[in-house]
PDB file of C-alpha atoms (C1' of nucleotides) in Angstrom:
ATOM      1  CA  MET A   1     108.868  79.017  94.743  1.00  0.00           C
ATOM      2  CA  ASN A   2     108.028  75.878  96.854  1.00  0.00           C
ATOM      3  CA  PRO A   3     104.789  74.289  97.496  1.00  0.00           C
ATOM      4  CA  SER A   4     104.026  74.051 100.699  1.00  0.00           C
ATOM      5  CA  ASP A   5     105.625  77.209 101.373  1.00  0.00           C
ATOM      6  CA  ASP A   6     101.899  78.093 102.834  1.00  0.00           C
ATOM      7  CA  ASN A   7     103.596  80.903 104.616  1.00  0.00           C
ATOM      8  CA  SER A   8      99.976  82.497 104.254  1.00  0.00           C
ATOM      9  CA  GLY A   9      99.890  85.817 106.813  1.00  0.00           C
ATOM     10  CA  GLU A  10      98.884  83.884 110.063  1.00  0.00           C
ATOM     11  CA  ARG A  11     102.005  83.635 112.680  1.00  0.00           C
ATOM     12  CA  ILE A  12     102.492  80.505 114.433  1.00  0.00           C
ATOM     13  CA  THR A  13     102.728  80.987 118.349  1.00  0.00           C
ATOM     14  CA  GLU A  14     105.502  79.137 120.039  1.00  0.00           C
ATOM     15  CA  ALA A  15     102.811  77.604 122.279  1.00  0.00           C
ATOM     16  CA  GLU A  16     101.014  76.755 118.830  1.00  0.00           C
ATOM     17  CA  GLN A  17     104.607  75.112 117.646  1.00  0.00           C
ATOM     18  CA  ALA A  18     104.822  72.909 120.290  1.00  0.00           C
ATOM     19  CA  VAL A  19     101.383  71.392 119.395  1.00  0.00           C
ATOM     20  CA  MET A  20     102.517  71.149 115.699  1.00  0.00           C
ATOM     21  CA  GLU A  21     105.718  69.577 116.046  1.00  0.00           C
ATOM     22  CA  VAL A  22     103.904  67.027 117.831  1.00  0.00           C
ATOM     23  CA  LEU A  23     101.818  66.175 114.818  1.00  0.00           C
ATOM     24  CA  TRP A  24     104.390  66.812 112.363  1.00  0.00           C
ATOM     25  CA  ASP A  25     105.924  63.938 114.160  1.00  0.00           C
ATOM     26  CA  ARG A  26     102.367  61.826 113.844  1.00  0.00           C
ATOM     27  CA  PRO A  27     100.199  63.524 111.669  1.00  0.00           C
ATOM     28  CA  ARG A  28      96.251  62.152 112.388  1.00  0.00           C
ATOM     29  CA  GLN A  29      96.088  62.651 115.761  1.00  0.00           C
ATOM     30  CA  THR A  30      93.097  63.497 118.237  1.00  0.00           C
ATOM     31  CA  ALA A  31      93.315  66.407 120.758  1.00  0.00           C
ATOM     32  CA  ALA A  32      93.588  63.677 123.569  1.00  0.00           C
ATOM     33  CA  GLU A  33      96.806  62.088 121.813  1.00  0.00           C
ATOM     34  CA  VAL A  34      98.125  65.517 121.281  1.00  0.00           C
ATOM     35  CA  CYS A  35      98.003  66.388 125.029  1.00  0.00           C
ATOM     36  CA  GLU A  36      99.093  62.816 125.993  1.00  0.00           C
ATOM     37  CA  ASP A  37     102.344  63.762 124.111  1.00  0.00           C
ATOM     38  CA  VAL A  38     102.454  67.772 124.898  1.00  0.00           C
ATOM     39  CA  CYS A  39     100.954  68.157 128.210  1.00  0.00           C
ATOM     40  CA  THR A  40     103.452  65.838 130.282  1.00  0.00           C
ATOM     41  CA  THR A  41     106.331  68.113 128.759  1.00  0.00           C
ATOM     42  CA  ARG A  42     104.830  71.654 128.930  1.00  0.00           C
ATOM     43  CA  ASP A  43     102.137  70.901 132.071  1.00  0.00           C
ATOM     44  CA  TRP A  44      99.136  71.729 130.270  1.00  0.00           C
ATOM     45  CA  SER A  45      95.912  70.586 130.312  1.00  0.00           C
ATOM     46  CA  LEU A  46      93.783  69.462 127.640  1.00  0.00           C
ATOM     47  CA  ALA A  47      91.515  72.690 127.522  1.00  0.00           C
ATOM     48  CA  THR A  48      94.587  74.323 126.459  1.00  0.00           C
ATOM     49  CA  VAL A  49      95.623  71.753 123.691  1.00  0.00           C
ATOM     50  CA  LYS A  50      92.216  72.062 122.496  1.00  0.00           C
ATOM     51  CA  THR A  51      92.287  75.832 122.391  1.00  0.00           C
ATOM     52  CA  LEU A  52      95.614  75.724 120.345  1.00  0.00           C
ATOM     53  CA  LEU A  53      94.094  73.249 117.802  1.00  0.00           C
ATOM     54  CA  SER A  54      91.243  75.448 117.319  1.00  0.00           C
ATOM     55  CA  ARG A  55      93.420  78.691 116.571  1.00  0.00           C
ATOM     56  CA  LEU A  56      95.695  76.453 114.378  1.00  0.00           C
ATOM     57  CA  VAL A  57      92.750  75.013 112.411  1.00  0.00           C
ATOM     58  CA  GLN A  58      91.671  78.757 112.393  1.00  0.00           C
ATOM     59  CA  LYS A  59      94.812  79.900 110.931  1.00  0.00           C
ATOM     60  CA  GLY A  60      95.077  77.216 108.290  1.00  0.00           C
ATOM     61  CA  ALA A  61      97.830  75.240 110.039  1.00  0.00           C
ATOM     62  CA  LEU A  62      95.893  72.479 110.718  1.00  0.00           C
ATOM     63  CA  ALA A  63      93.227  70.253 109.229  1.00  0.00           C
ATOM     64  CA  ALA A  64      91.006  68.534 111.090  1.00  0.00           C
ATOM     65  CA  GLU A  65      89.450  65.653 109.638  1.00  0.00           C
ATOM     66  CA  PRO A  66      85.953  64.367 111.457  1.00  0.00           C
ATOM     67  CA  ASP A  67      86.294  61.178 112.674  1.00  0.00           C
ATOM     68  CA  GLY A  68      82.981  59.809 114.312  1.00  0.00           C
ATOM     69  CA  ARG A  69      82.079  62.725 117.049  1.00  0.00           C
ATOM     70  CA  ARG A  70      86.104  64.151 117.135  1.00  0.00           C
ATOM     71  CA  PHE A  71      89.053  65.027 114.716  1.00  0.00           C
ATOM     72  CA  LEU A  72      91.750  64.257 113.532  1.00  0.00           C
ATOM     73  CA  TYR A  73      94.180  67.107 113.281  1.00  0.00           C
ATOM     74  CA  THR A  74      96.788  67.517 110.450  1.00  0.00           C
ATOM     75  CA  PRO A  75      99.107  70.131 109.647  1.00  0.00           C
ATOM     76  CA  LEU A  76      98.572  71.928 106.540  1.00  0.00           C
ATOM     77  CA  ILE A  77     102.089  73.422 106.172  1.00  0.00           C
ATOM     78  CA  ALA A  78     105.006  71.918 106.164  1.00  0.00           C
ATOM     79  CA  ARG A  79     107.427  71.776 109.321  1.00  0.00           C
ATOM     80  CA  GLU A  80     110.249  72.986 106.278  1.00  0.00           C
ATOM     81  CA  ALA A  81     108.312  75.797 105.364  1.00  0.00           C
ATOM     82  CA  TYR A  82     107.705  76.947 108.853  1.00  0.00           C
ATOM     83  CA  VAL A  83     111.156  76.472 109.517  1.00  0.00           C
ATOM     84  CA  GLY A  84     112.295  78.186 106.238  1.00  0.00           C
ATOM     85  CA  GLY A  85     109.842  81.250 107.181  1.00  0.00           C
ATOM     86  CA  GLU A  86     111.167  81.633 110.748  1.00  0.00           C
ATOM     87  CA  SER A  87     114.755  81.507 109.864  1.00  0.00           C
ATOM     88  CA  ARG A  88     114.364  83.665 106.828  1.00  0.00           C
ATOM     89  CA  ARG A  89     112.390  86.588 109.249  1.00  0.00           C
ATOM     90  CA  LEU A  90     115.189  86.016 111.811  1.00  0.00           C
ATOM     91  CA  VAL A  91     118.150  86.748 108.798  1.00  0.00           C
ATOM     92  CA  GLU A  92     115.826  89.613 107.714  1.00  0.00           C
ATOM     93  CA  ARG A  93     115.962  91.235 111.167  1.00  0.00           C
ATOM     94  CA  LEU A  94     119.004  90.921 112.568  1.00  0.00           C
ATOM     95  CA  PHE A  95     121.329  90.125 109.580  1.00  0.00           C
ATOM     96  CA  GLY A  96     119.664  92.575 107.142  1.00  0.00           C
ATOM     97  CA  GLY A  97     119.035  89.582 104.930  1.00  0.00           C
ATOM     98  CA  ARG A  98     122.587  88.300 104.489  1.00  0.00           C
ATOM     99  CA  ALA A  99     122.459  84.837 105.618  1.00  0.00           C
ATOM    100  CA  ALA A 100     125.954  84.663 105.304  1.00  0.00           C
ATOM    101  CA  SER A 101     126.418  87.052 108.299  1.00  0.00           C
ATOM    102  CA  LEU A 102     124.205  84.724 110.486  1.00  0.00           C
ATOM    103  CA  VAL A 103     126.747  82.035 109.780  1.00  0.00           C
ATOM    104  CA  ALA A 104     129.572  84.064 110.531  1.00  0.00           C
ATOM    105  CA  HIS A 105     128.356  84.948 114.057  1.00  0.00           C
ATOM    106  CA  LEU A 106     127.486  81.563 115.003  1.00  0.00           C
ATOM    107  CA  ALA A 107     130.905  80.512 114.379  1.00  0.00           C
ATOM    108  CA  GLU A 108     132.444  83.584 116.335  1.00  0.00           C
ATOM    109  CA  SER A 109     130.238  83.730 118.730  1.00  0.00           C
ATOM    110  CA  GLU A 110     131.359  79.747 119.385  1.00  0.00           C
ATOM    111  CA  ALA A 111     128.102  78.099 118.747  1.00  0.00           C
ATOM    112  CA  LEU A 112     129.469  76.315 116.043  1.00  0.00           C
ATOM    113  CA  SER A 113     131.278  73.293 117.274  1.00  0.00           C
ATOM    114  CA  ALA A 114     134.369  71.873 115.137  1.00  0.00           C
ATOM    115  CA  ALA A 115     131.803  68.842 114.386  1.00  0.00           C
ATOM    116  CA  ASP A 116     129.529  71.947 112.873  1.00  0.00           C
ATOM    117  CA  LEU A 117     131.959  73.404 110.740  1.00  0.00           C
ATOM    118  CA  ASP A 118     132.623  69.869 109.356  1.00  0.00           C
ATOM    119  CA  GLU A 119     129.367  69.100 108.828  1.00  0.00           C
ATOM    120  CA  ILE A 120     128.880  72.741 106.793  1.00  0.00           C
ATOM    121  CA  GLU A 121     131.976  72.043 104.703  1.00  0.00           C
ATOM    122  CA  ALA A 122     131.010  68.874 103.687  1.00  0.00           C
ATOM    123  CA  LEU A 123     127.511  70.145 103.083  1.00  0.00           C
ATOM    124  CA  LEU A 124     129.308  73.218 100.706  1.00  0.00           C
ATOM    125  CA  LYS A 125     131.079  70.669  98.650  1.00  0.00           C
ATOM    126  CA  GLU A 126     127.842  68.992  98.606  1.00  0.00           C
ATOM    127  CA  LEU A 127     126.141  71.839  97.414  1.00  0.00           C
ATOM    128  CA  ARG A 128     128.846  72.454  94.112  1.00  0.00           C
ATOM    129  CA  PRO A 129     130.271  69.878  92.604  1.00  0.00           C
TER     130      PRO A 129
ATOM    131  CA  MET B   1     131.023  83.521 129.192  1.00  0.00           C
ATOM    132  CA  ASN B   2     131.199  86.667 127.496  1.00  0.00           C
ATOM    133  CA  PRO B   3     130.919  90.310 129.021  1.00  0.00           C
ATOM    134  CA  SER B   4     128.603  91.872 127.623  1.00  0.00           C
ATOM    135  CA  ASP B   5     126.121  88.443 127.709  1.00  0.00           C
ATOM    136  CA  ASP B   6     123.664  90.791 129.604  1.00  0.00           C
ATOM    137  CA  ASN B   7     120.775  88.425 128.391  1.00  0.00           C
ATOM    138  CA  SER B   8     119.269  88.954 131.715  1.00  0.00           C
ATOM    139  CA  GLY B   9     115.585  88.046 131.429  1.00  0.00           C
ATOM    140  CA  GLU B  10     113.610  90.902 129.411  1.00  0.00           C
ATOM    141  CA  ARG B  11     112.882  90.083 126.022  1.00  0.00           C
ATOM    142  CA  ILE B  12     113.781  92.925 123.599  1.00  0.00           C
ATOM    143  CA  THR B  13     110.557  92.746 120.694  1.00  0.00           C
ATOM    144  CA  GLU B  14     110.628  93.810 117.586  1.00  0.00           C
ATOM    145  CA  ALA B  15     109.205  97.377 117.779  1.00  0.00           C
ATOM    146  CA  GLU B  16     111.982  97.798 120.646  1.00  0.00           C
ATOM    147  CA  GLN B  17     114.596  96.624 118.535  1.00  0.00           C
ATOM    148  CA  ALA B  18     114.048  99.183 115.687  1.00  0.00           C
ATOM    149  CA  VAL B  19     114.826 101.935 118.492  1.00  0.00           C
ATOM    150  CA  MET B  20     117.871  99.821 119.701  1.00  0.00           C
ATOM    151  CA  GLU B  21     119.283 100.061 115.874  1.00  0.00           C
ATOM    152  CA  VAL B  22     119.026 103.581 115.921  1.00  0.00           C
ATOM    153  CA  LEU B  23     121.113 103.472 119.388  1.00  0.00           C
ATOM    154  CA  TRP B  24     123.643 100.866 118.602  1.00  0.00           C
ATOM    155  CA  ASP B  25     124.176 102.745 115.094  1.00  0.00           C
ATOM    156  CA  ARG B  26     124.814 106.366 117.489  1.00  0.00           C
ATOM    157  CA  PRO B  27     124.805 106.055 121.193  1.00  0.00           C
ATOM    158  CA  ARG B  28     123.499 109.261 123.156  1.00  0.00           C
ATOM    159  CA  GLN B  29     120.826 110.623 121.313  1.00  0.00           C
ATOM    160  CA  THR B  30     117.454 112.414 122.725  1.00  0.00           C
ATOM    161  CA  ALA B  31     114.564 110.833 122.288  1.00  0.00           C
ATOM    162  CA  ALA B  32     113.522 113.561 119.424  1.00  0.00           C
ATOM    163  CA  GLU B  33     116.900 112.185 117.594  1.00  0.00           C
ATOM    164  CA  VAL B  34     115.943 108.745 117.652  1.00  0.00           C
ATOM    165  CA  CYS B  35     112.360 109.511 116.563  1.00  0.00           C
ATOM    166  CA  GLU B  36     113.710 111.893 113.632  1.00  0.00           C
ATOM    167  CA  ASP B  37     115.332 108.491 112.354  1.00  0.00           C
ATOM    168  CA  VAL B  38     113.111 105.443 112.641  1.00  0.00           C
ATOM    169  CA  CYS B  39     109.782 107.527 112.952  1.00  0.00           C
ATOM    170  CA  THR B  40     109.901 108.170 109.149  1.00  0.00           C
ATOM    171  CA  THR B  41     110.576 104.431 107.895  1.00  0.00           C
ATOM    172  CA  ARG B  42     108.199 102.994 110.321  1.00  0.00           C
ATOM    173  CA  ASP B  43     105.557 105.746 110.561  1.00  0.00           C
ATOM    174  CA  TRP B  44     105.680 105.922 114.328  1.00  0.00           C
ATOM    175  CA  SER B  45     104.867 109.135 116.539  1.00  0.00           C
ATOM    176  CA  LEU B  46     107.194 110.554 118.890  1.00  0.00           C
ATOM    177  CA  ALA B  47     104.850 109.075 122.007  1.00  0.00           C
ATOM    178  CA  THR B  48     105.179 105.902 120.608  1.00  0.00           C
ATOM    179  CA  VAL B  49     109.191 106.460 120.439  1.00  0.00           C
ATOM    180  CA  LYS B  50     109.246 107.715 124.320  1.00  0.00           C
ATOM    181  CA  THR B  51     107.050 105.087 125.253  1.00  0.00           C
ATOM    182  CA  LEU B  52     109.541 102.147 123.423  1.00  0.00           C
ATOM    183  CA  LEU B  53     112.717 104.100 125.224  1.00  0.00           C
ATOM    184  CA  SER B  54     110.959 103.796 128.853  1.00  0.00           C
ATOM    185  CA  ARG B  55     109.980 100.273 128.479  1.00  0.00           C
ATOM    186  CA  LEU B  56     113.924  99.587 127.202  1.00  0.00           C
ATOM    187  CA  VAL B  57     114.976 101.528 130.213  1.00  0.00           C
ATOM    188  CA  GLN B  58     112.808  99.713 132.730  1.00  0.00           C
ATOM    189  CA  LYS B  59     114.064  96.318 131.186  1.00  0.00           C
ATOM    190  CA  GLY B  60     117.864  97.528 131.628  1.00  0.00           C
ATOM    191  CA  ALA B  61     118.715  97.430 127.549  1.00  0.00           C
ATOM    192  CA  LEU B  62     119.269 100.996 127.902  1.00  0.00           C
ATOM    193  CA  ALA B  63     120.593 104.030 130.115  1.00  0.00           C
ATOM    194  CA  ALA B  64     119.126 107.097 130.577  1.00  0.00           C
ATOM    195  CA  GLU B  65     121.944 109.963 131.192  1.00  0.00           C
ATOM    196  CA  PRO B  66     120.169 113.112 132.051  1.00  0.00           C
ATOM    197  CA  ASP B  67     121.406 116.141 130.011  1.00  0.00           C
ATOM    198  CA  GLY B  68     119.652 119.673 131.376  1.00  0.00           C
ATOM    199  CA  ARG B  69     116.329 118.427 131.580  1.00  0.00           C
ATOM    200  CA  ARG B  70     116.116 115.405 128.728  1.00  0.00           C
ATOM    201  CA  PHE B  71     118.251 112.312 128.610  1.00  0.00           C
ATOM    202  CA  LEU B  72     120.287 110.587 126.586  1.00  0.00           C
ATOM    203  CA  TYR B  73     119.841 107.135 125.578  1.00  0.00           C
ATOM    204  CA  THR B  74     122.546 104.982 125.035  1.00  0.00           C
ATOM    205  CA  PRO B  75     122.633 100.961 125.122  1.00  0.00           C
ATOM    206  CA  LEU B  76     123.469  99.006 127.603  1.00  0.00           C
ATOM    207  CA  ILE B  77     123.331  95.498 126.246  1.00  0.00           C
ATOM    208  CA  ALA B  78     125.445  95.305 122.986  1.00  0.00           C
ATOM    209  CA  ARG B  79     124.051  94.251 119.434  1.00  0.00           C
ATOM    210  CA  GLU B  80     126.082  91.412 119.226  1.00  0.00           C
ATOM    211  CA  ALA B  81     124.566  89.815 122.657  1.00  0.00           C
ATOM    212  CA  TYR B  82     121.637  90.152 121.513  1.00  0.00           C
ATOM    213  CA  VAL B  83     122.074  89.129 118.170  1.00  0.00           C
ATOM    214  CA  GLY B  84     123.734  86.440 119.584  1.00  0.00           C
ATOM    215  CA  GLY B  85     120.840  85.392 122.193  1.00  0.00           C
ATOM    216  CA  GLU B  86     118.064  85.926 119.418  1.00  0.00           C
ATOM    217  CA  SER B  87     120.282  83.625 116.860  1.00  0.00           C
ATOM    218  CA  ARG B  88     120.328  80.621 119.790  1.00  0.00           C
ATOM    219  CA  ARG B  89     117.004  80.925 120.801  1.00  0.00           C
ATOM    220  CA  LEU B  90     115.922  79.995 116.789  1.00  0.00           C
ATOM    221  CA  VAL B  91     118.521  77.220 117.064  1.00  0.00           C
ATOM    222  CA  GLU B  92     117.056  75.997 119.833  1.00  0.00           C
ATOM    223  CA  ARG B  93     113.218  76.081 118.838  1.00  0.00           C
ATOM    224  CA  LEU B  94     113.761  75.344 115.358  1.00  0.00           C
ATOM    225  CA  PHE B  95     116.930  72.796 115.208  1.00  0.00           C
ATOM    226  CA  GLY B  96     116.988  71.363 118.813  1.00  0.00           C
ATOM    227  CA  GLY B  97     120.018  73.510 118.985  1.00  0.00           C
ATOM    228  CA  ARG B  98     121.874  72.041 116.312  1.00  0.00           C
ATOM    229  CA  ALA B  99     123.515  75.044 114.242  1.00  0.00           C
ATOM    230  CA  ALA B 100     124.594  73.273 111.117  1.00  0.00           C
ATOM    231  CA  SER B 101     121.347  71.932 110.705  1.00  0.00           C
ATOM    232  CA  LEU B 102     120.124  76.095 110.269  1.00  0.00           C
ATOM    233  CA  VAL B 103     122.774  76.453 107.802  1.00  0.00           C
ATOM    234  CA  ALA B 104     121.996  73.195 106.079  1.00  0.00           C
ATOM    235  CA  HIS B 105     118.742  74.489 106.287  1.00  0.00           C
ATOM    236  CA  LEU B 106     119.130  77.752 104.967  1.00  0.00           C
ATOM    237  CA  ALA B 107     121.411  76.309 101.816  1.00  0.00           C
ATOM    238  CA  GLU B 108     118.454  73.612 100.648  1.00  0.00           C
ATOM    239  CA  SER B 109     116.118  76.243 100.724  1.00  0.00           C
ATOM    240  CA  GLU B 110     118.172  78.223  98.461  1.00  0.00           C
ATOM    241  CA  ALA B 111     117.851  81.130 101.112  1.00  0.00           C
ATOM    242  CA  LEU B 112     122.080  81.688 100.443  1.00  0.00           C
ATOM    243  CA  SER B 113     122.850  82.756  96.835  1.00  0.00           C
ATOM    244  CA  ALA B 114     126.120  81.484  95.274  1.00  0.00           C
ATOM    245  CA  ALA B 115     127.832  84.890  96.544  1.00  0.00           C
ATOM    246  CA  ASP B 116     126.851  83.444 100.566  1.00  0.00           C
ATOM    247  CA  LEU B 117     128.320  80.255  99.753  1.00  0.00           C
ATOM    248  CA  ASP B 118     131.602  81.880  98.636  1.00  0.00           C
ATOM    249  CA  GLU B 119     131.732  84.124 101.630  1.00  0.00           C
ATOM    250  CA  ILE B 120     130.402  81.361 104.146  1.00  0.00           C
ATOM    251  CA  GLU B 121     133.566  78.692 102.687  1.00  0.00           C
ATOM    252  CA  ALA B 122     135.853  81.782 103.079  1.00  0.00           C
ATOM    253  CA  LEU B 123     134.698  82.242 106.623  1.00  0.00           C
ATOM    254  CA  LEU B 124     135.393  78.456 107.367  1.00  0.00           C
ATOM    255  CA  LYS B 125     138.813  78.587 105.445  1.00  0.00           C
ATOM    256  CA  GLU B 126     139.685  81.779 107.774  1.00  0.00           C
ATOM    257  CA  LEU B 127     138.246  79.858 110.908  1.00  0.00           C
ATOM    258  CA  ARG B 128     140.824  76.757 110.956  1.00  0.00           C
ATOM    259  CA  PRO B 129     144.202  77.536 109.390  1.00  0.00           C
TER     260      PRO B 129
ATOM    261  C1'  DG C   1     108.170 136.495 137.613  1.00  0.00           C
ATOM    262  C1'  DC C   2     105.223 134.420 134.251  1.00  0.00           C
ATOM    263  C1'  DT C   3     104.049 132.175 130.291  1.00  0.00           C
ATOM    264  C1'  DC C   4     105.183 128.682 126.400  1.00  0.00           C
ATOM    265  C1'  DG C   5     107.161 125.396 124.591  1.00  0.00           C
ATOM    266  C1'  DA C   6     110.004 120.629 125.079  1.00  0.00           C
ATOM    267  C1'  DT C   7     110.093 116.518 127.489  1.00  0.00           C
ATOM    268  C1'  DG C   8     109.772 112.621 130.449  1.00  0.00           C
ATOM    269  C1'  DA C   9     105.566 110.058 132.826  1.00  0.00           C
ATOM    270  C1'  DT C  10     101.537 108.341 133.186  1.00  0.00           C
ATOM    271  C1'  DT C  11      97.841 106.524 131.587  1.00  0.00           C
ATOM    272  C1'  DA C  12      94.916 104.612 127.785  1.00  0.00           C
ATOM    273  C1'  DC C  13      93.791 100.980 124.826  1.00  0.00           C
ATOM    274  C1'  DG C  14      92.921  96.954 121.558  1.00  0.00           C
ATOM    275  C1'  DC C  15      94.827  93.187 120.120  1.00  0.00           C
ATOM    276  C1'  DC C  16      97.284  89.183 120.378  1.00  0.00           C
ATOM    277  C1'  DT C  17      99.118  84.739 123.577  1.00  0.00           C
ATOM    278  C1'  DG C  18      99.028  81.615 127.245  1.00  0.00           C
ATOM    279  C1'  DT C  19      96.396  79.514 130.001  1.00  0.00           C
ATOM    280  C1'  DA C  20      91.940  77.187 131.485  1.00  0.00           C
ATOM    281  C1'  DG C  21      87.053  76.937 132.742  1.00  0.00           C
ATOM    282  C1'  DT C  22      82.255  75.703 131.133  1.00  0.00           C
ATOM    283  C1'  DC C  23      78.541  74.348 127.643  1.00  0.00           C
ATOM    284  C1'  DA C  24      76.041  72.156 124.842  1.00  0.00           C
ATOM    285  C1'  DT C  25      75.735  68.201 121.785  1.00  0.00           C
ATOM    286  C1'  DT C  26      76.488  63.488 120.578  1.00  0.00           C
ATOM    287  C1'  DG C  27      78.140  58.543 120.145  1.00  0.00           C
ATOM    288  C1'  DC C  28      78.042  54.775 122.948  1.00  0.00           C
ATOM    289  C1'  DG C  29      77.264  51.362 126.520  1.00  0.00           C
ATOM    290  C1'  DA C  30      73.788  49.344 129.617  1.00  0.00           C
TER     291       DA C  30
ATOM    292  C1'  DT D   1      65.849  53.864 124.684  1.00  0.00           C
ATOM    293  C1'  DC D   2      68.096  56.346 127.989  1.00  0.00           C
ATOM    294  C1'  DG D   3      71.795  58.492 130.470  1.00  0.00           C
ATOM    295  C1'  DC D   4      77.144  59.026 130.671  1.00  0.00           C
ATOM    296  C1'  DA D   5      81.183  60.272 129.002  1.00  0.00           C
ATOM    297  C1'  DA D   6      84.032  62.438 126.235  1.00  0.00           C
ATOM    298  C1'  DT D   7      84.335  66.181 123.107  1.00  0.00           C
ATOM    299  C1'  DG D   8      84.574  70.444 120.272  1.00  0.00           C
ATOM    300  C1'  DA D   9      83.088  75.534 120.679  1.00  0.00           C
ATOM    301  C1'  DC D  10      82.789  79.174 123.346  1.00  0.00           C
ATOM    302  C1'  DT D  11      83.804  82.439 127.015  1.00  0.00           C
ATOM    303  C1'  DA D  12      87.499  83.947 130.111  1.00  0.00           C
ATOM    304  C1'  DC D  13      91.256  86.322 131.780  1.00  0.00           C
ATOM    305  C1'  DA D  14      95.694  88.227 132.708  1.00  0.00           C
ATOM    306  C1'  DG D  15      99.879  89.640 131.341  1.00  0.00           C
ATOM    307  C1'  DG D  16     102.665  91.611 127.012  1.00  0.00           C
ATOM    308  C1'  DC D  17     102.580  94.388 122.960  1.00  0.00           C
ATOM    309  C1'  DG D  18     102.087  98.381 119.897  1.00  0.00           C
ATOM    310  C1'  DT D  19     100.537 102.538 119.161  1.00  0.00           C
ATOM    311  C1'  DA D  20      99.298 106.896 121.028  1.00  0.00           C
ATOM    312  C1'  DA D  21      97.068 111.122 124.067  1.00  0.00           C
ATOM    313  C1'  DT D  22      97.081 113.723 127.897  1.00  0.00           C
ATOM    314  C1'  DC D  23      99.171 115.718 132.073  1.00  0.00           C
ATOM    315  C1'  DA D  24     102.792 117.606 134.672  1.00  0.00           C
ATOM    316  C1'  DT D  25     107.048 119.752 134.943  1.00  0.00           C
ATOM    317  C1'  DC D  26     110.529 122.639 134.258  1.00  0.00           C
ATOM    318  C1'  DG D  27     113.771 125.744 131.486  1.00  0.00           C
ATOM    319  C1'  DA D  28     114.467 129.698 128.402  1.00  0.00           C
ATOM    320  C1'  DG D  29     112.682 133.789 126.653  1.00  0.00           C
ATOM    321  C1'  DC D  30     110.026 138.332 127.298  1.00  0.00           C
TER     322       DC D  30
END
DNA sequence: GCTCGATGATTACGCCTGTAGTCATTGCGA
DNA sequence: TCGCAATGACTACAGGCGTAATCATCGAGC
């Protein structure tokens, strides 16, 4: 089992993910800083960001480190873990847990470019000498 | 663009998907028949299944063909299209649209068994002669 | 013809989510 | 020291989702 596989219960929603992304990109930011980044792209108000930050702290996805009278927010779960969890969930839901089926589907539906195929092939070679 | 890419707006939720699955498996079933299948696995009441069927018809995901005083339900969107849509959405959300990254992630996080890797390898060979 | 059971439609309701306003506090500058 | 501006906490609220009860209807059998 991986550490940082803290997939403990609480789901992270799409809006929440947007907030996580900016903190994964650079941890220890204030609410205002996070907003500066995400409020432009998603057209949110600062209040919205604060709510999402609170919910994420409540869910144990973020740590809030006091810094004077405000907080610096830092992810407690790694992006790796989140991405892994979501991927596994999708594979489970849509392909009965068979990840190869997902790859097959992507390939057949032309979601994979020739370059993608190259990349995957290289990956396979690397994974087993 | 594929036909049956009727990804027209309306999202299908997880509960709804369970209903779709049994109709993808065998189309033209009544509410009672669908329930017979899904009510055991998900522990639902017939009423719940009927609600989900109604919502799916409303969303344009199912056709309701009158059969006497009841309906036979049939998927209007192909499972392929649904699976493709969901997969693309995930790749977009988590990997910035780069499907190869998803495969890489699955491989590195050991979500892919040796058998999976074999299968993918065979797939690649098949995809390009 | 009339009642009963099956069936779809309607309504319900609590929780989650997205989005945001307001309130209370508190550190900082004047 | 005192008021202000920044900040997190609390509250709000509409819409979607999961789950289900109830209602209205209609066909079949007596």
